[in-house]
mmCIF file of C-alpha atoms in Angstrom:
data_model
loop_
_atom_site.group_PDB
_atom_site.id
_atom_site.type_symbol
_atom_site.label_atom_id
_atom_site.label_comp_id
_atom_site.label_asym_id
_atom_site.label_seq_id
_atom_site.Cartn_x
_atom_site.Cartn_y
_atom_site.Cartn_z
ATOM 1 C CA MET A 20 33.488 2.136 -12.572
ATOM 2 C CA ALA A 21 30.063 2.827 -11.236
ATOM 3 C CA THR A 22 30.926 6.485 -10.818
ATOM 4 C CA ALA A 23 32.295 6.642 -14.360
ATOM 5 C CA PHE A 24 29.057 5.134 -15.609
ATOM 6 C CA LEU A 25 26.998 7.501 -13.524
ATOM 7 C CA SER A 26 28.862 10.595 -14.653
ATOM 8 C CA ASN A 27 27.670 9.945 -18.200
ATOM 9 C CA PHE A 28 24.295 11.263 -17.138
ATOM 10 C CA ASN A 29 23.537 14.872 -16.510
ATOM 11 C CA TYR A 30 21.050 13.983 -13.835
ATOM 12 C CA SER A 31 22.831 11.103 -12.150
ATOM 13 C CA ASP A 32 21.987 12.682 -8.810
ATOM 14 C CA SER A 33 18.448 11.465 -9.228
ATOM 15 C CA LEU A 34 19.686 7.882 -9.123
ATOM 16 C CA THR A 35 21.563 8.644 -5.928
ATOM 17 C CA VAL A 36 18.402 10.015 -4.355
ATOM 18 C CA VAL A 37 16.419 6.946 -5.389
ATOM 19 C CA GLY A 38 19.141 4.619 -4.165
ATOM 20 C CA ILE A 39 19.358 6.321 -0.795
ATOM 21 C CA SER A 40 15.613 6.262 -0.455
ATOM 22 C CA VAL A 41 15.453 2.530 -1.242
ATOM 23 C CA CYS A 42 18.069 1.873 1.423
ATOM 24 C CA THR A 43 16.178 4.035 3.898
ATOM 25 C CA ALA A 44 12.953 2.190 3.198
ATOM 26 C CA ILE A 45 14.656 -1.142 3.858
ATOM 27 C CA VAL A 46 16.247 0.137 7.061
ATOM 28 C CA CYS A 47 12.916 1.529 8.254
ATOM 29 C CA GLU A 48 11.142 -1.739 7.622
ATOM 30 C CA ALA A 49 13.918 -3.590 9.435
ATOM 31 C CA ILE A 50 13.479 -1.285 12.422
ATOM 32 C CA SER A 51 9.733 -1.801 12.374
ATOM 33 C CA TRP A 52 10.228 -5.533 12.141
ATOM 34 C CA VAL A 53 12.489 -5.576 15.176
ATOM 35 C CA LEU A 54 10.217 -3.314 17.203
ATOM 36 C CA ILE A 55 6.797 -4.551 16.116
ATOM 37 C CA TYR A 56 6.192 -7.233 13.590
ATOM 38 C CA ARG A 57 8.175 -10.056 15.177
ATOM 39 C CA THR A 58 6.576 -9.609 18.601
ATOM 40 C CA THR A 59 3.894 -12.093 19.515
ATOM 41 C CA SER A 60 1.546 -9.435 20.852
ATOM 42 C CA TYR A 61 1.475 -7.769 17.436
ATOM 43 C CA LYS A 62 0.763 -11.072 15.711
ATOM 44 C CA SER A 63 -2.083 -11.935 18.009
ATOM 45 C CA LEU A 64 -3.519 -8.440 17.698
ATOM 46 C CA LYS A 65 -3.386 -8.593 13.934
ATOM 47 C CA SER A 66 -4.973 -12.007 13.704
ATOM 48 C CA SER A 67 -7.737 -10.945 16.082
ATOM 49 C CA ILE A 68 -8.445 -7.896 13.936
ATOM 50 C CA ASP A 69 -8.522 -10.016 10.796
ATOM 51 C CA LYS A 70 -10.847 -12.499 12.407
ATOM 52 C CA ALA A 71 -13.167 -9.875 13.835
ATOM 53 C CA SER A 72 -13.456 -7.977 10.562
ATOM 54 C CA LYS A 73 -14.173 -11.165 8.628
ATOM 55 C CA LYS A 74 -16.768 -12.177 11.177
ATOM 56 C CA LEU A 75 -18.375 -8.775 11.020
ATOM 57 C CA GLU A 76 -18.537 -8.958 7.262
ATOM 58 C CA THR A 77 -20.214 -12.342 7.185
ATOM 59 C CA MET A 78 -22.614 -11.323 9.929
ATOM 60 C CA LYS A 79 -23.619 -8.231 8.048
ATOM 61 C CA THR A 80 -24.057 -9.972 4.716
ATOM 62 C CA ASP A 81 -26.171 -12.939 5.750
ATOM 63 C CA SER A 82 -28.657 -11.046 7.869
ATOM 64 C CA ASN A 83 -32.088 -12.560 7.535
ATOM 65 C CA PRO A 84 -34.818 -9.979 8.052
ATOM 66 C CA SER A 85 -37.658 -12.496 8.361
ATOM 67 C CA LYS A 86 -36.687 -13.646 11.846
ATOM 68 C CA LEU A 87 -37.452 -10.690 14.019
ATOM 69 C CA SER A 88 -36.498 -12.252 17.342
ATOM 70 C CA LEU A 89 -33.136 -13.290 15.973
ATOM 71 C CA LYS A 90 -32.488 -9.875 14.530
ATOM 72 C CA LYS A 91 -32.295 -8.147 17.876
ATOM 73 C CA SER A 92 -29.737 -10.504 19.286
ATOM 74 C CA LYS A 93 -27.835 -10.253 16.073
ATOM 75 C CA THR A 94 -27.488 -6.483 16.159
ATOM 76 C CA LYS A 95 -26.277 -6.833 19.702
ATOM 77 C CA LYS A 96 -23.698 -9.330 18.590
ATOM 78 C CA ILE A 97 -22.610 -7.139 15.713
ATOM 79 C CA ASP A 98 -22.198 -4.236 18.092
ATOM 80 C CA ARG A 99 -20.056 -6.328 20.363
ATOM 81 C CA VAL A 100 -17.773 -7.496 17.564
ATOM 82 C CA GLU A 101 -17.573 -3.972 16.218
ATOM 83 C CA SER A 102 -16.488 -2.516 19.538
ATOM 84 C CA SER A 103 -13.891 -5.216 20.053
ATOM 85 C CA LEU A 104 -12.596 -4.534 16.566
ATOM 86 C CA LYS A 105 -12.341 -0.863 17.337
ATOM 87 C CA GLU A 106 -10.477 -1.588 20.519
ATOM 88 C CA SER A 107 -7.964 -3.846 18.843
ATOM 89 C CA SER A 108 -7.320 -1.384 16.045
ATOM 90 C CA ARG A 109 -6.692 1.288 18.607
ATOM 91 C CA ASP A 110 -4.239 -0.950 20.413
ATOM 92 C CA LEU A 111 -2.556 -1.662 17.100
ATOM 93 C CA SER A 112 -2.077 1.986 16.233
ATOM 94 C CA LEU A 113 -0.725 2.726 19.694
ATOM 95 C CA PHE A 114 1.650 -0.148 19.199
ATOM 96 C CA LYS A 115 2.808 1.287 15.908
ATOM 97 C CA PHE A 116 3.331 4.699 17.372
ATOM 98 C CA LYS A 117 6.470 3.591 19.185
ATOM 99 C CA SER A 118 8.305 2.449 16.108
ATOM 100 C CA GLY A 119 6.745 5.265 14.097
ATOM 101 C CA ALA A 120 8.737 7.716 16.186
ATOM 102 C CA VAL A 121 12.006 5.907 15.495
ATOM 103 C CA VAL A 122 11.254 5.621 11.784
ATOM 104 C CA ALA A 123 10.355 9.298 11.620
ATOM 105 C CA LEU A 124 13.671 10.155 13.220
ATOM 106 C CA VAL A 125 15.552 8.075 10.634
ATOM 107 C CA LEU A 126 13.622 9.690 7.773
ATOM 108 C CA PHE A 127 14.323 13.119 9.206
ATOM 109 C CA VAL A 128 18.053 12.470 9.452
ATOM 110 C CA VAL A 129 18.193 11.084 5.913
ATOM 111 C CA PHE A 130 16.264 14.058 4.601
ATOM 112 C CA GLY A 131 18.722 16.390 6.300
ATOM 113 C CA LEU A 132 21.619 14.494 4.762
ATOM 114 C CA LEU A 133 20.113 14.649 1.283
ATOM 115 C CA ASN A 134 19.346 18.303 1.768
ATOM 116 C CA SER A 135 22.953 19.091 2.532
ATOM 117 C CA LEU A 136 24.123 17.007 -0.445
ATOM 118 C CA PHE A 137 21.805 18.435 -3.063
ATOM 119 C CA GLU A 138 20.844 21.844 -1.806
ATOM 120 C CA GLY A 139 19.976 24.246 -4.618
ATOM 121 C CA LYS A 140 20.655 21.614 -7.260
ATOM 122 C CA ALA A 141 18.138 20.367 -9.794
ATOM 123 C CA VAL A 142 18.354 16.592 -9.505
ATOM 124 C CA ALA A 143 15.937 15.801 -12.336
ATOM 125 C CA LYS A 144 13.947 17.308 -15.167
ATOM 126 C CA LEU A 145 10.168 17.090 -15.022
ATOM 127 C CA PRO A 146 8.438 16.095 -18.240
ATOM 128 C CA PHE A 147 5.465 18.287 -17.345
ATOM 129 C CA VAL A 148 4.791 21.642 -15.721
ATOM 130 C CA PRO A 149 3.363 20.937 -12.294
ATOM 131 C CA ALA A 150 0.549 22.897 -10.714
ATOM 132 C CA ARG A 151 1.521 25.898 -8.633
ATOM 133 C CA ILE A 152 1.002 24.132 -5.319
ATOM 134 C CA VAL A 153 3.152 21.215 -6.411
ATOM 135 C CA GLN A 154 5.773 23.625 -7.725
ATOM 136 C CA LYS A 155 6.324 24.884 -4.197
ATOM 137 C CA MET A 156 7.739 21.470 -3.459
ATOM 138 C CA SER A 157 9.264 20.538 -6.790
ATOM 139 C CA HIS A 158 11.054 23.866 -7.056
ATOM 140 C CA ARG A 159 12.023 24.138 -3.417
ATOM 141 C CA GLY A 160 15.344 25.874 -2.929
ATOM 142 C CA LEU A 161 16.153 26.037 -6.627
ATOM 143 C CA GLN A 162 17.413 29.086 -8.437
ATOM 144 C CA GLY A 163 16.010 30.211 -11.745
ATOM 145 C CA ASP A 164 12.424 29.916 -12.761
ATOM 146 C CA ASP A 165 12.309 26.944 -15.071
ATOM 147 C CA PRO A 166 9.221 25.151 -13.723
ATOM 148 C CA THR A 167 10.410 21.791 -15.006
ATOM 149 C CA ASP A 168 13.424 21.689 -12.723
ATOM 150 C CA CYS A 169 12.928 19.158 -9.988
ATOM 151 C CA SER A 170 14.410 19.548 -6.552
ATOM 152 C CA MET A 171 15.521 16.696 -4.353
ATOM 153 C CA ALA A 172 12.557 17.124 -2.000
ATOM 154 C CA PHE A 173 9.988 16.245 -4.630
ATOM 155 C CA LEU A 174 11.882 13.218 -5.888
ATOM 156 C CA TYR A 175 12.444 12.004 -2.352
ATOM 157 C CA PHE A 176 8.758 12.430 -1.603
ATOM 158 C CA LEU A 177 7.787 10.343 -4.644
ATOM 159 C CA CYS A 178 10.318 7.671 -3.752
ATOM 160 C CA SER A 179 9.393 7.459 -0.121
ATOM 161 C CA ILE A 180 5.711 6.959 -0.859
ATOM 162 C CA SER A 181 5.920 4.553 -3.755
ATOM 163 C CA ILE A 182 8.843 2.465 -2.606
ATOM 164 C CA ARG A 183 7.970 2.233 1.055
ATOM 165 C CA THR A 184 4.308 1.383 0.547
ATOM 166 C CA ASN A 185 5.070 -1.277 -2.004
ATOM 167 C CA LEU A 186 7.827 -2.733 0.116
ATOM 168 C CA GLN A 187 5.465 -2.960 3.084
ATOM 169 C CA LYS A 188 2.842 -4.559 0.936
ATOM 170 C CA PHE A 189 5.313 -7.017 -0.518
ATOM 171 C CA LEU A 190 6.575 -8.053 2.893
ATOM 172 C CA GLY A 191 3.040 -8.340 4.213
ATOM 173 C CA PHE A 192 3.565 -5.581 6.791
ATOM 174 C CA SER A 193 0.796 -3.304 5.657
ATOM 175 C CA PRO A 194 -1.909 -2.750 8.247
ATOM 176 C CA PRO A 195 -4.889 -5.090 8.074
ATOM 177 C CA ARG A 196 -7.733 -3.692 6.035
ATOM 178 C CA GLY A 197 -10.167 -4.064 8.912
ATOM 179 C CA ALA A 198 -8.211 -1.491 10.875
ATOM 180 C CA ALA A 199 -8.028 0.973 8.022
ATOM 181 C CA GLY A 200 -10.544 3.247 9.667
ATOM 182 C CA ALA A 201 -8.346 3.806 12.675
ATOM 183 C CA GLY A 202 -6.173 6.818 12.116
ATOM 184 C CA LEU A 203 -2.795 7.625 13.540
ATOM 185 C CA PHE A 204 -4.337 9.396 16.461
ATOM 186 C CA PRO A 205 -7.307 7.397 17.630
ATOM 187 C CA ILE A 206 -10.009 9.202 19.514
ATOM 188 C CA PRO A 207 -10.042 7.770 23.018
ATOM 189 C CA ASP A 208 -13.279 6.078 23.894
ATOM 190 C CA PRO A 209 -14.333 7.114 27.408
ATOM 191 C CA LYS A 210 -16.501 4.021 27.835
ATOM 192 C CA SER A 211 -13.689 1.510 27.625
ATOM 193 C CA ASN A 212 -11.495 3.138 30.245
ATOM 194 C CA MET B 12 -8.382 -36.886 26.043
ATOM 195 C CA LYS B 13 -6.880 -38.080 22.826
ATOM 196 C CA GLU B 14 -9.843 -36.745 20.925
ATOM 197 C CA ARG B 15 -9.454 -33.357 22.484
ATOM 198 C CA LYS B 16 -5.869 -33.276 21.513
ATOM 199 C CA SER B 17 -6.633 -34.108 17.916
ATOM 200 C CA VAL B 18 -9.304 -31.435 17.789
ATOM 201 C CA LYS B 19 -6.792 -28.962 19.070
ATOM 202 C CA PHE B 20 -4.319 -30.106 16.471
ATOM 203 C CA ASN B 21 -6.898 -29.695 13.749
ATOM 204 C CA LEU B 22 -7.635 -26.206 14.932
ATOM 205 C CA GLN B 23 -3.982 -25.346 14.859
ATOM 206 C CA GLN B 24 -3.699 -26.657 11.347
ATOM 207 C CA GLN B 25 -6.678 -24.624 10.278
ATOM 208 C CA GLN B 26 -5.179 -21.557 11.824
ATOM 209 C CA GLN B 27 -1.930 -22.190 10.042
ATOM 210 C CA GLN B 28 -3.702 -22.563 6.763
ATOM 211 C CA HIS B 29 -5.576 -19.402 7.458
ATOM 212 C CA HIS B 30 -2.338 -17.657 8.215
ATOM 213 C CA HIS B 31 -0.812 -18.865 4.992
ATOM 214 C CA GLN B 32 -3.749 -17.590 3.056
ATOM 215 C CA ASN B 33 -3.257 -14.138 4.446
ATOM 216 C CA GLY B 34 0.500 -14.031 4.087
ATOM 217 C CA HIS B 35 2.126 -13.295 0.776
ATOM 218 C CA LEU B 36 3.896 -16.642 0.949
ATOM 219 C CA SER B 37 0.763 -18.570 0.139
ATOM 220 C CA PRO B 38 1.020 -20.751 -2.948
ATOM 221 C CA PHE B 39 -0.646 -18.405 -5.339
ATOM 222 C CA LYS B 40 -2.292 -19.855 -8.381
ATOM 223 C CA PHE B 41 -1.939 -17.747 -11.470
ATOM 224 C CA ALA B 42 -4.741 -19.641 -13.158
ATOM 225 C CA LYS B 43 -7.067 -18.065 -10.644
ATOM 226 C CA LEU B 44 -6.264 -14.611 -11.989
ATOM 227 C CA LEU B 45 -8.127 -15.331 -15.190
ATOM 228 C CA ASP B 46 -10.820 -17.602 -13.854
ATOM 229 C CA PRO B 47 -14.288 -16.020 -13.712
ATOM 230 C CA GLU B 48 -15.556 -18.880 -11.522
ATOM 231 C CA ALA B 49 -13.024 -18.415 -8.750
ATOM 232 C CA SER B 50 -14.236 -16.982 -5.496
ATOM 233 C CA TRP B 51 -12.397 -13.972 -4.150
ATOM 234 C CA ASP B 52 -12.180 -12.559 -0.714
ATOM 235 C CA LYS B 53 -11.832 -8.853 -0.272
ATOM 236 C CA ASP B 54 -8.194 -8.860 0.802
ATOM 237 C CA GLN B 55 -7.014 -11.068 -2.024
ATOM 238 C CA LEU B 56 -8.814 -9.082 -4.673
ATOM 239 C CA GLY B 57 -7.494 -5.851 -3.177
ATOM 240 C CA ASP B 58 -3.942 -7.148 -3.299
ATOM 241 C CA VAL B 59 -4.261 -8.356 -6.865
ATOM 242 C CA LEU B 60 -5.719 -5.038 -8.020
ATOM 243 C CA HIS B 61 -3.013 -3.168 -6.122
ATOM 244 C CA TRP B 62 -0.218 -5.073 -7.853
ATOM 245 C CA ILE B 63 -1.815 -4.796 -11.280
ATOM 246 C CA ARG B 64 -1.970 -1.050 -10.807
ATOM 247 C CA GLN B 65 1.671 -0.887 -9.753
ATOM 248 C CA VAL B 66 2.786 -2.903 -12.769
ATOM 249 C CA VAL B 67 0.720 -0.729 -15.129
ATOM 250 C CA ALA B 68 2.172 2.390 -13.483
ATOM 251 C CA LEU B 69 5.733 1.143 -13.863
ATOM 252 C CA VAL B 70 5.263 0.097 -17.496
ATOM 253 C CA CYS B 71 3.518 3.359 -18.428
ATOM 254 C CA GLY B 72 6.136 5.415 -16.601
ATOM 255 C CA LEU B 73 9.023 3.682 -18.369
ATOM 256 C CA LEU B 74 7.262 3.931 -21.719
ATOM 257 C CA TRP B 75 6.307 7.608 -21.358
ATOM 258 C CA GLY B 76 9.890 8.360 -20.321
ATOM 259 C CA THR B 77 11.578 6.569 -23.211
ATOM 260 C CA ILE B 78 9.335 7.938 -25.976
ATOM 261 C CA PRO B 79 9.460 10.738 -24.429
ATOM 262 C CA LEU B 80 5.991 12.097 -23.852
ATOM 263 C CA VAL B 81 5.892 15.583 -22.405
ATOM 264 C CA GLY B 82 3.027 17.445 -20.813
ATOM 265 C CA GLY B 83 0.586 17.128 -17.963
ATOM 266 C CA ILE B 84 -2.064 15.594 -20.188
ATOM 267 C CA TRP B 85 -0.177 12.299 -20.131
ATOM 268 C CA ILE B 86 -0.780 11.948 -16.420
ATOM 269 C CA ILE B 87 -4.493 11.920 -17.197
ATOM 270 C CA VAL B 88 -3.934 9.461 -20.045
ATOM 271 C CA PHE B 89 -2.148 7.198 -17.607
ATOM 272 C CA LEU B 90 -5.001 7.466 -15.094
ATOM 273 C CA VAL B 91 -7.556 6.589 -17.752
ATOM 274 C CA ILE B 92 -5.544 3.629 -19.040
ATOM 275 C CA SER B 93 -4.825 2.290 -15.576
ATOM 276 C CA SER B 94 -8.393 2.635 -14.337
ATOM 277 C CA GLY B 95 -9.671 1.172 -17.584
ATOM 278 C CA ILE B 96 -7.467 -1.876 -17.173
ATOM 279 C CA ILE B 97 -8.574 -2.353 -13.582
ATOM 280 C CA TYR B 98 -12.225 -1.933 -14.472
ATOM 281 C CA GLY B 99 -11.951 -4.242 -17.476
ATOM 282 C CA TYR B 100 -10.160 -6.789 -15.358
ATOM 283 C CA TYR B 101 -12.651 -7.116 -12.556
ATOM 284 C CA ALA B 102 -15.799 -6.473 -14.551
ATOM 285 C CA MET B 103 -15.047 -8.477 -17.668
ATOM 286 C CA ILE B 104 -12.448 -11.100 -16.808
ATOM 287 C CA LEU B 105 -13.355 -11.921 -13.228
ATOM 288 C CA LYS B 106 -17.017 -10.979 -13.651
ATOM 289 C CA ILE B 107 -17.439 -10.243 -9.969
ATOM 290 C CA ASP B 108 -20.265 -8.280 -8.463
ATOM 291 C CA GLU B 109 -18.716 -5.023 -7.300
ATOM 292 C CA GLU B 110 -21.419 -4.566 -4.655
ATOM 293 C CA ASP B 111 -19.869 -7.436 -2.697
ATOM 294 C CA PHE B 112 -16.639 -5.501 -2.428
ATOM 295 C CA GLY B 113 -17.846 -2.027 -1.595
ATOM 296 C CA GLY B 114 -18.778 -0.676 -5.025
ATOM 297 C CA HIS B 115 -16.762 0.606 -7.978
ATOM 298 C CA GLY B 116 -15.160 3.358 -5.919
ATOM 299 C CA ALA B 117 -13.506 1.019 -3.437
ATOM 300 C CA LEU B 118 -12.165 -1.265 -6.141
ATOM 301 C CA LEU B 119 -10.923 1.506 -8.402
ATOM 302 C CA GLN B 120 -9.106 3.407 -5.679
ATOM 303 C CA GLU B 121 -7.191 0.351 -4.532
ATOM 304 C CA GLY B 122 -3.515 1.328 -4.800
ATOM 305 C CA LEU B 123 -4.390 4.395 -6.869
ATOM 306 C CA PHE B 124 -2.349 6.997 -5.023
ATOM 307 C CA VAL B 125 0.738 4.843 -4.725
ATOM 308 C CA SER B 126 0.553 3.931 -8.395
ATOM 309 C CA ILE B 127 0.428 7.618 -9.389
ATOM 310 C CA MET B 128 3.542 8.229 -7.327
ATOM 311 C CA LEU B 129 5.298 5.233 -8.846
ATOM 312 C CA PHE B 130 4.302 6.323 -12.337
ATOM 313 C CA LEU B 131 5.628 9.851 -11.807
ATOM 314 C CA LEU B 132 8.845 8.506 -10.353
ATOM 315 C CA ALA B 133 9.493 6.166 -13.292
ATOM 316 C CA TRP B 134 8.540 8.791 -15.839
ATOM 317 C CA ILE B 135 10.723 11.540 -14.337
ATOM 318 C CA LEU B 136 13.687 9.255 -13.807
ATOM 319 C CA VAL B 137 13.748 7.770 -17.290
ATOM 320 C CA TYR B 138 13.004 11.118 -18.902
ATOM 321 C CA SER B 139 15.810 12.969 -17.156
ATOM 322 C CA LEU B 140 18.352 10.166 -17.484
ATOM 323 C CA ALA B 141 17.716 9.283 -21.113
ATOM 324 C CA HIS B 142 17.181 12.658 -22.723
ATOM 325 C CA PHE B 143 19.608 15.049 -21.033
#
């Protein structure tokens, strides 16, 4: 019945792409949960980052410039908290790297699967004419030159960003804001080693 | 000894409360969303702004798709509406001082990219399903 309902639409493939991408997002989060989020070392790392960034914020806001002698010790303290924060965020991103590899593999396989299913097929119609750079993606592998045809790659890209990020946020898995500065590949600090 | 134990227990409780505050499971009070007196911490405000943006993106996307609106200009209209709502919300309803939270830029870009993606997704989906 579902297929009969779906075949009413010209672009029912787009729903398939979205559905697959929702499932993938859930599977990826499940993998990350098993590999990272349920471990105690992750929890302690996260709470220490949260604490340190809060502490840093309060220390920076209520600085009192009138007490000169206190100021020096304070900057020292701030430096110490800052470096410990940096260290923990680096640990966190290293920690995430492990599951990141597995998740990337899953995404890659799913993308390959979708590619073989919908190759050269317009899965949706764009209501606007995208810029030329975006067209490279939205018109990838499609015949004809109607710029409003949308390939699977573009739709999958939109889905994977919007659905996955919101799912992470909803589940509370998004990285702590204090660690936002730490990128995927942290620059190793020679002092700490 | 007993005292020490109770102190420890208190600490644990505090930590638990703290944990609940950070998690999404915390008992969230909707009255706070409209209360200009309420105090906000950066994470909470960020989350609230993020979700408002997502909801606005979804509603706009569905609306644009059903009408249907066609043309790139509507992406800009969406951006203006969404940013306007966010700005109006924190500056007029909550009346917070944006300097405490890293300036207008930090507040306005909260969830911006993801909301654009969500908006495009909803718009494209509804448009291609409903009108072809």
